[in-house]
Tab-separated table of C-alpha atoms in Angstrom:
chain	number	residue	atom	x	y	z
A	1	MET	CA	0.000	0.000	0.000
A	2	SER	CA	2.716	2.513	0.955
A	3	ALA	CA	4.579	1.923	-2.321
A	4	HIS	CA	1.402	2.593	-4.280
A	5	ILE	CA	0.786	5.819	-2.371
A	6	GLN	CA	4.342	6.831	-3.226
A	7	TRP	CA	3.632	6.211	-6.908
A	8	ILE	CA	0.543	8.429	-6.716
A	9	ASP	CA	2.625	11.059	-4.942
A	10	ARG	CA	5.156	10.853	-7.783
A	11	LEU	CA	2.382	11.553	-10.300
A	12	HIS	CA	1.303	14.482	-8.145
A	13	ARG	CA	4.861	15.849	-8.316
A	14	GLY	CA	4.830	15.691	-12.108
A	15	GLU	CA	6.737	12.449	-12.623
A	16	VAL	CA	5.628	9.908	-15.228
A	17	LEU	CA	5.059	6.334	-14.170
A	18	SER	CA	6.011	3.329	-16.249
A	19	ALA	CA	3.419	1.108	-17.885
A	20	GLY	CA	4.210	-1.572	-15.339
A	21	GLU	CA	3.625	0.814	-12.443
A	22	PHE	CA	0.319	2.011	-13.916
A	23	ALA	CA	-0.817	-1.586	-14.417
A	24	GLU	CA	0.055	-2.518	-10.842
A	25	LEU	CA	-1.749	0.545	-9.475
A	26	ILE	CA	-4.841	-0.505	-11.426
A	27	ASP	CA	-4.626	-4.133	-10.329
A	28	ARG	CA	-3.867	-3.382	-6.673
A	29	ARG	CA	-6.185	-0.422	-6.144
A	30	THR	CA	-8.233	-0.361	-2.939
A	31	PRO	CA	-11.005	1.948	-1.685
A	32	GLU	CA	-8.450	3.634	0.593
A	33	LEU	CA	-5.986	4.175	-2.249
A	34	SER	CA	-8.763	5.531	-4.451
A	35	GLU	CA	-9.869	8.038	-1.837
A	36	TYR	CA	-6.300	9.226	-1.422
A	37	LEU	CA	-6.008	9.613	-5.202
A	38	PHE	CA	-9.311	11.487	-5.455
A	39	SER	CA	-8.353	13.903	-2.683
A	40	LEU	CA	-5.202	14.858	-4.595
A	41	ALA	CA	-7.063	15.014	-7.923
A	42	ARG	CA	-9.645	17.419	-6.460
A	43	ARG	CA	-6.866	19.548	-4.993
A	44	VAL	CA	-5.128	19.770	-8.373
A	45	SER	CA	-8.353	20.526	-10.247
A	46	ARG	CA	-9.363	23.251	-7.806
A	47	ALA	CA	-5.884	24.799	-7.920
A	48	ARG	CA	-6.171	25.092	-11.722
A	49	PHE	CA	-9.881	25.780	-12.201
A	50	GLY	CA	-11.389	26.614	-8.827
A	51	ASN	CA	-14.769	24.999	-8.218
A	52	GLN	CA	-15.965	25.749	-11.746
A	53	ILE	CA	-17.344	23.017	-14.003
A	54	PHE	CA	-17.248	23.918	-17.682
A	55	THR	CA	-20.275	23.138	-19.852
A	56	ARG	CA	-20.310	22.099	-23.503
A	57	GLY	CA	-23.500	22.012	-25.544
A	58	LEU	CA	-23.463	18.755	-27.519
A	59	ILE	CA	-25.105	18.719	-30.970
A	60	GLU	CA	-25.293	15.242	-32.538
A	61	ILE	CA	-25.448	16.152	-36.218
A	62	SER	CA	-25.634	12.745	-37.928
A	63	SER	CA	-26.186	9.082	-37.132
A	64	PHE	CA	-24.828	7.954	-40.505
A	65	CYS	CA	-21.381	6.370	-40.303
A	66	LYS	CA	-19.165	4.703	-42.895
A	67	ASN	CA	-17.350	2.656	-40.231
A	68	ASN	CA	-18.356	-0.709	-38.801
A	69	CYS	CA	-16.855	-0.582	-35.308
A	70	ARG	CA	-17.807	-3.727	-33.445
A	71	TYR	CA	-19.061	-1.957	-30.295
A	72	CYS	CA	-21.075	0.906	-31.790
A	73	GLY	CA	-24.836	1.106	-32.294
A	74	ILE	CA	-24.624	3.436	-35.316
A	75	ARG	CA	-22.060	1.287	-37.140
A	76	ARG	CA	-22.575	0.908	-40.873
A	77	GLY	CA	-23.631	-2.737	-40.611
A	78	ASN	CA	-26.513	-2.196	-38.175
A	79	PRO	CA	-29.728	-2.430	-40.244
A	80	ASN	CA	-31.815	-1.348	-37.259
A	81	ALA	CA	-30.046	1.951	-36.656
A	82	GLN	CA	-32.277	4.991	-37.132
A	83	ARG	CA	-30.481	7.337	-39.489
A	84	TYR	CA	-30.826	11.120	-39.607
A	85	ARG	CA	-28.866	14.229	-40.505
A	86	LEU	CA	-29.446	17.677	-39.092
A	87	SER	CA	-29.747	20.431	-41.660
A	88	GLU	CA	-27.535	23.500	-41.523
A	89	GLU	CA	-30.469	25.532	-40.222
A	90	GLU	CA	-31.216	22.964	-37.500
A	91	ILE	CA	-27.582	23.052	-36.355
A	92	LEU	CA	-27.579	26.849	-36.320
A	93	CYS	CA	-30.820	26.867	-34.327
A	94	CYS	CA	-29.245	24.545	-31.752
A	95	CYS	CA	-26.301	26.941	-31.397
A	96	ASP	CA	-28.607	29.960	-31.112
A	97	MET	CA	-30.615	28.229	-28.403
A	98	GLY	CA	-27.423	27.132	-26.661
A	99	GLU	CA	-26.055	30.634	-26.318
A	100	ARG	CA	-29.403	31.865	-25.001
A	101	LEU	CA	-29.186	29.158	-22.344
A	102	GLY	CA	-25.684	30.255	-21.392
A	103	TYR	CA	-23.410	27.854	-23.292
A	104	LYS	CA	-20.138	29.198	-24.696
A	105	THR	CA	-18.925	25.978	-26.332
A	106	PHE	CA	-20.723	23.937	-28.972
A	107	VAL	CA	-19.646	20.413	-29.890
A	108	LEU	CA	-20.643	19.143	-33.332
A	109	GLN	CA	-20.464	15.348	-33.090
A	110	GLY	CA	-21.479	12.667	-35.535
A	111	GLY	CA	-20.605	9.454	-37.274
A	112	GLU	CA	-18.108	9.550	-40.125
A	113	ASP	CA	-20.693	10.741	-42.610
A	114	ALA	CA	-19.434	11.490	-46.138
A	115	PHE	CA	-22.285	13.982	-46.557
A	116	PHE	CA	-20.436	16.457	-44.328
A	117	THR	CA	-17.699	17.435	-46.755
A	118	ASP	CA	-15.390	20.369	-46.219
A	119	GLY	CA	-17.574	22.229	-48.709
A	120	ARG	CA	-20.553	21.861	-46.360
A	121	LEU	CA	-18.710	22.222	-43.069
A	122	ILE	CA	-16.624	25.306	-43.841
A	123	PRO	CA	-19.563	27.708	-44.450
A	124	LEU	CA	-21.391	26.157	-41.483
A	125	ILE	CA	-18.421	26.760	-39.179
A	126	GLN	CA	-18.008	30.301	-40.497
A	127	GLU	CA	-21.674	31.085	-39.889
A	128	ILE	CA	-21.596	29.662	-36.353
A	129	LYS	CA	-18.560	31.808	-35.551
A	130	ARG	CA	-20.167	34.863	-37.171
A	131	ARG	CA	-23.300	34.477	-35.048
A	132	HIS	CA	-21.430	33.494	-31.886
A	133	PRO	CA	-17.965	35.112	-32.010
A	134	ASP	CA	-17.374	34.656	-28.267
A	135	CYS	CA	-18.106	30.919	-28.333
A	136	ALA	CA	-15.725	28.035	-28.908
A	137	LEU	CA	-16.504	25.393	-31.516
A	138	THR	CA	-15.471	21.765	-31.064
A	139	LEU	CA	-15.708	19.142	-33.803
A	140	SER	CA	-15.926	15.389	-33.259
A	141	LEU	CA	-16.337	13.971	-36.756
A	142	GLY	CA	-13.757	11.206	-36.909
A	143	GLU	CA	-10.766	10.607	-39.125
A	144	ARG	CA	-10.152	13.081	-41.953
A	145	SER	CA	-7.155	14.147	-44.006
A	146	ARG	CA	-4.671	16.677	-42.651
A	147	GLU	CA	-5.818	19.044	-45.406
A	148	SER	CA	-9.408	18.762	-44.198
A	149	TYR	CA	-8.435	19.367	-40.577
A	150	GLN	CA	-6.460	22.442	-41.649
A	151	ALA	CA	-9.348	23.818	-43.705
A	152	LEU	CA	-11.816	23.385	-40.835
A	153	PHE	CA	-9.377	25.027	-38.409
A	154	ASP	CA	-8.881	27.948	-40.801
A	155	ALA	CA	-12.675	28.301	-40.997
A	156	GLY	CA	-12.803	28.821	-37.221
A	157	ALA	CA	-13.002	25.445	-35.452
A	158	ASP	CA	-11.172	25.612	-32.126
A	159	ARG	CA	-11.097	22.049	-30.786
A	160	TYR	CA	-11.292	18.495	-32.058
A	161	LEU	CA	-12.281	15.354	-30.147
A	162	LEU	CA	-10.974	12.036	-31.496
A	163	ARG	CA	-10.714	9.201	-29.013
A	164	HIS	CA	-7.696	7.034	-29.714
A	165	GLU	CA	-9.829	4.115	-28.377
A	166	ALA	CA	-6.845	1.849	-27.674
A	167	ALA	CA	-3.129	2.609	-27.551
A	168	ASP	CA	-2.400	-1.064	-28.170
A	169	PRO	CA	-2.576	-1.728	-31.949
A	170	GLN	CA	-3.763	-5.309	-31.478
A	171	LEU	CA	-6.673	-4.306	-29.241
A	172	TYR	CA	-7.523	-1.438	-31.602
A	173	ARG	CA	-7.722	-3.887	-34.510
A	174	ALA	CA	-9.908	-6.254	-32.468
A	175	LEU	CA	-12.458	-3.479	-31.825
A	176	HIS	CA	-12.520	-2.013	-35.338
A	177	PRO	CA	-13.013	-3.193	-38.931
A	178	PRO	CA	-9.926	-4.087	-40.986
A	179	GLU	CA	-9.970	-0.864	-42.986
A	180	MET	CA	-9.472	1.212	-39.829
A	181	GLU	CA	-5.782	1.409	-38.971
A	182	TRP	CA	-4.369	2.294	-35.565
A	183	GLU	CA	-1.495	4.143	-37.233
A	184	ASN	CA	-3.922	6.426	-39.049
A	185	ARG	CA	-5.797	7.235	-35.851
A	186	VAL	CA	-2.525	8.276	-34.202
A	187	ARG	CA	-1.533	10.249	-37.312
A	188	CYS	CA	-4.806	12.176	-37.093
A	189	LEU	CA	-4.202	13.112	-33.458
A	190	TYR	CA	-0.711	14.423	-34.101
A	191	ASP	CA	-1.864	16.283	-37.225
A	192	LEU	CA	-4.542	17.999	-35.150
A	193	LYS	CA	-2.006	19.027	-32.508
A	194	GLU	CA	0.435	20.371	-35.081
A	195	ILE	CA	-2.286	22.417	-36.797
A	196	GLY	CA	-3.128	24.126	-33.504
A	197	TYR	CA	-6.385	22.604	-32.332
A	198	GLN	CA	-7.104	21.957	-28.698
A	199	VAL	CA	-7.114	18.184	-29.032
A	200	GLY	CA	-9.083	15.536	-27.175
A	201	ALA	CA	-8.203	11.832	-27.010
A	202	GLY	CA	-9.623	9.042	-24.839
A	203	PHE	CA	-10.875	5.487	-24.564
A	204	MET	CA	-13.581	3.182	-23.224
A	205	VAL	CA	-13.026	1.529	-19.853
A	206	GLY	CA	-13.915	-2.158	-19.835
A	207	ALA	CA	-13.935	-2.616	-23.612
A	208	PRO	CA	-14.104	-6.290	-24.651
A	209	GLY	CA	-10.633	-7.814	-24.476
A	210	GLN	CA	-9.158	-4.909	-22.512
A	211	THR	CA	-6.782	-5.628	-19.603
A	212	SER	CA	-4.947	-3.493	-17.060
A	213	ARG	CA	-1.909	-3.662	-19.355
A	214	HIS	CA	-3.938	-2.104	-22.146
A	215	LEU	CA	-5.140	0.649	-19.808
A	216	ALA	CA	-1.565	1.272	-18.646
A	217	ARG	CA	-0.533	1.674	-22.258
A	218	ASP	CA	-3.405	4.139	-22.765
A	219	LEU	CA	-2.135	6.224	-19.862
A	220	CYS	CA	1.420	6.202	-21.219
A	221	PHE	CA	0.111	7.254	-24.641
A	222	LEU	CA	-1.744	10.182	-23.068
A	223	ALA	CA	1.395	11.191	-21.175
A	224	GLU	CA	3.246	11.306	-24.489
A	225	LEU	CA	0.519	12.978	-26.575
A	226	LYS	CA	-0.341	15.559	-23.895
A	227	PRO	CA	-3.826	16.334	-25.236
A	228	GLN	CA	-5.759	19.316	-23.933
A	229	MET	CA	-8.855	17.148	-23.376
A	230	VAL	CA	-9.348	13.498	-22.404
A	231	GLY	CA	-12.688	11.710	-22.623
A	232	ILE	CA	-13.073	8.339	-20.922
A	233	GLY	CA	-16.171	6.471	-19.870
A	234	PRO	CA	-17.271	2.936	-19.137
A	235	PHE	CA	-18.014	0.634	-22.052
A	236	VAL	CA	-21.781	0.230	-22.401
A	237	PRO	CA	-23.040	-2.581	-24.676
A	238	HIS	CA	-25.525	-2.019	-27.491
A	239	HIS	CA	-28.152	-4.656	-28.276
A	240	ASP	CA	-27.449	-4.561	-32.035
A	241	THR	CA	-23.736	-5.414	-31.787
A	242	GLU	CA	-21.861	-8.638	-31.187
A	243	TYR	CA	-20.958	-7.332	-27.723
A	244	ARG	CA	-24.610	-7.109	-26.632
A	245	ASP	CA	-24.087	-9.610	-23.801
A	246	ARG	CA	-20.808	-8.212	-22.514
A	247	PRO	CA	-20.869	-6.492	-19.110
A	248	ALA	CA	-20.650	-2.735	-18.890
A	249	GLY	CA	-17.360	-1.236	-17.825
A	250	SER	CA	-16.692	-0.527	-14.163
A	251	VAL	CA	-17.681	2.859	-12.770
A	252	GLU	CA	-15.197	2.405	-9.933
A	253	LEU	CA	-12.300	1.751	-12.341
A	254	THR	CA	-13.355	4.661	-14.567
A	255	LEU	CA	-13.227	6.994	-11.560
A	256	PHE	CA	-9.791	5.690	-10.562
A	257	LEU	CA	-8.493	6.374	-14.072
A	258	LEU	CA	-9.996	9.878	-14.044
A	259	GLY	CA	-8.017	10.588	-10.888
A	260	LEU	CA	-4.785	9.286	-12.412
A	261	ILE	CA	-5.309	11.375	-15.555
A	262	ARG	CA	-5.942	14.518	-13.505
A	263	LEU	CA	-2.643	14.084	-11.658
A	264	MET	CA	-0.753	13.161	-14.820
A	265	LEU	CA	-2.174	16.061	-16.892
A	266	PRO	CA	-3.036	18.767	-14.335
A	267	ASP	CA	-4.382	21.288	-16.873
A	268	VAL	CA	-6.451	18.821	-18.886
A	269	LEU	CA	-10.142	19.408	-19.587
A	270	LEU	CA	-11.656	16.202	-18.271
A	271	PRO	CA	-15.353	15.416	-18.812
A	272	ALA	CA	-17.588	13.462	-16.489
A	273	THR	CA	-19.119	11.715	-19.488
A	274	THR	CA	-22.648	10.806	-20.482
A	275	ALA	CA	-21.644	7.124	-20.384
A	276	LEU	CA	-20.636	7.521	-16.744
A	277	GLY	CA	-24.034	9.048	-15.981
A	278	THR	CA	-25.762	6.294	-17.953
A	279	VAL	CA	-24.202	3.447	-15.968
A	280	CYS	CA	-24.518	5.182	-12.583
A	281	PRO	CA	-27.255	7.684	-11.558
A	282	ASP	CA	-24.755	9.951	-9.770
A	283	GLY	CA	-21.897	9.075	-12.110
A	284	ARG	CA	-21.195	12.616	-13.204
A	285	GLU	CA	-21.058	13.917	-9.656
A	286	ARG	CA	-18.690	11.105	-8.731
A	287	GLY	CA	-16.630	11.927	-11.811
A	288	VAL	CA	-16.232	15.533	-10.691
A	289	LEU	CA	-15.201	14.362	-7.223
A	290	ALA	CA	-12.554	12.178	-8.888
A	291	GLY	CA	-11.038	15.139	-10.771
A	292	ALA	CA	-13.290	15.837	-13.776
A	293	ASN	CA	-14.163	19.447	-14.608
A	294	VAL	CA	-16.417	19.320	-17.700
A	295	VAL	CA	-19.997	18.195	-18.408
A	296	MET	CA	-21.571	17.972	-21.870
A	297	PRO	CA	-25.380	18.326	-21.844
A	298	ASN	CA	-27.310	17.724	-25.038
A	299	LEU	CA	-28.446	20.535	-27.346
A	300	SER	CA	-29.672	18.215	-30.129
A	301	PRO	CA	-33.337	18.412	-31.157
A	302	ALA	CA	-35.360	16.183	-28.825
A	303	GLU	CA	-36.742	14.079	-31.677
A	304	VAL	CA	-33.296	12.791	-32.752
A	305	ARG	CA	-31.575	12.178	-29.422
A	306	LYS	CA	-32.622	8.564	-29.081
A	307	LYS	CA	-31.613	7.916	-32.694
A	308	TYR	CA	-27.984	8.758	-31.876
A	309	SER	CA	-27.713	5.417	-30.132
A	310	LEU	CA	-24.039	4.612	-29.648
A	311	TYR	CA	-24.914	2.320	-26.723
A	312	ASP	CA	-28.048	1.216	-24.895
A	313	ASN	CA	-29.958	3.492	-22.506
A	314	LYS	CA	-27.926	6.619	-23.302
A	315	LEU	CA	-29.091	9.591	-21.268
A	316	SER	CA	-31.166	11.902	-23.440
A	317	THR	CA	-33.589	13.712	-21.127
A	318	GLY	CA	-33.623	15.401	-17.732
A	319	ALA	CA	-30.296	16.838	-16.583
A	320	GLU	CA	-28.695	15.561	-19.806
A	321	ASP	CA	-30.872	18.030	-21.725
A	322	ALA	CA	-29.088	21.351	-22.114
A	323	GLY	CA	-32.342	23.130	-21.278
A	324	HIS	CA	-32.281	21.729	-17.754
A	325	TRP	CA	-29.380	23.915	-16.610
A	326	SER	CA	-30.899	24.566	-13.191
A	327	GLU	CA	-31.215	20.858	-12.368
A	328	LEU	CA	-27.639	20.153	-13.351
A	329	GLN	CA	-26.481	23.260	-11.475
A	330	ALA	CA	-28.227	22.043	-8.325
A	331	ARG	CA	-26.522	18.657	-8.629
A	332	MET	CA	-23.109	20.306	-8.932
A	333	GLN	CA	-23.780	22.724	-6.087
A	334	ALA	CA	-24.707	19.806	-3.837
A	335	ILE	CA	-21.110	18.580	-4.086
A	336	GLY	CA	-19.496	22.022	-3.806
A	337	TYR	CA	-19.101	23.001	-7.473
A	338	GLU	CA	-20.640	25.555	-9.843
A	339	LEU	CA	-21.497	25.334	-13.520
A	340	THR	CA	-19.897	28.159	-15.482
A	341	SER	CA	-20.812	29.583	-18.872
A	342	GLN	CA	-17.197	30.499	-19.662
A	343	ARG	CA	-15.646	29.057	-22.830
A	344	GLY	CA	-13.312	26.953	-20.741
A	345	ASP	CA	-10.298	26.851	-23.052
A	346	ALA	CA	-7.275	24.786	-22.091
A	347	PRO	CA	-4.674	26.979	-20.356
A	348	GLY	CA	-2.603	28.787	-22.968
A	349	TYR	CA	-5.155	28.280	-25.763
A	350	GLY	CA	-8.013	30.246	-27.197
A	351	ARG	CA	-8.462	32.623	-30.096
């Protein structure tokens, strides 16, 4: 136990642990060790960001996807998936509503949908930034060419979320179709960083076939990449995938990893994800108490939220709805935090 506390203290001092040390921490974690970790993670988060929790208004623009990822409900090969695309005007209306509600960041997320070419996205991005010049715009639209990423950045996009999913190439290949290459996913992330985006990576916790060694490798990859944002959440099965009968990922392990990431990357923007809130009713509050400092309520039109079905039982109403700011604020205040309508850029970024 004392050696493991010393390793957590080393992370707190800015040292990087080895993959073997991360794996042992994961395997040997105890409730006492977790509480010690969370106390340090909260201290670090409050030192950087105070008690403020940044909000992002999520707009799920398309459930079409060219990929056939084995865990995902909107994968190409799912004949039961309900497909939709938001129009440009619908997306703009979501942003307009979001700013009225107090949101200063919009996240355009969707499957890898060939409909959304640069020719469609560039004028959309420019119009969003024209209408909302004080707001940040995040894209989460999958793998694209470096030229596309550059064009979207030049149009005004500020941030890009692209989970690396697995830092182990073999596990990555097991979760994805053959045409998706781990090397290309990594190339995309480094291209995004070099262009100047605030970049988000991340992974599922408890993905089929994942071990503590895989998670340790994920942590080492994050230490090397140094993204400005990290999104992790428990794996949640979808009934129309081959993993329908697999157990959901562990909330307790997800929280432990959030704490480690906060110590390892003190300035990172770290969401308490929708998946965490789906698996556990107070998952987002527990995520914040483990070091998270971002929540991402949903700005999508109510009639499409259930169609964007990445996994079963995804939150889509109540406090997950961006319109229910007061409910989510009350939940954060109950644990000593406050929602803020600031843009919430990573330290040193913003334009």
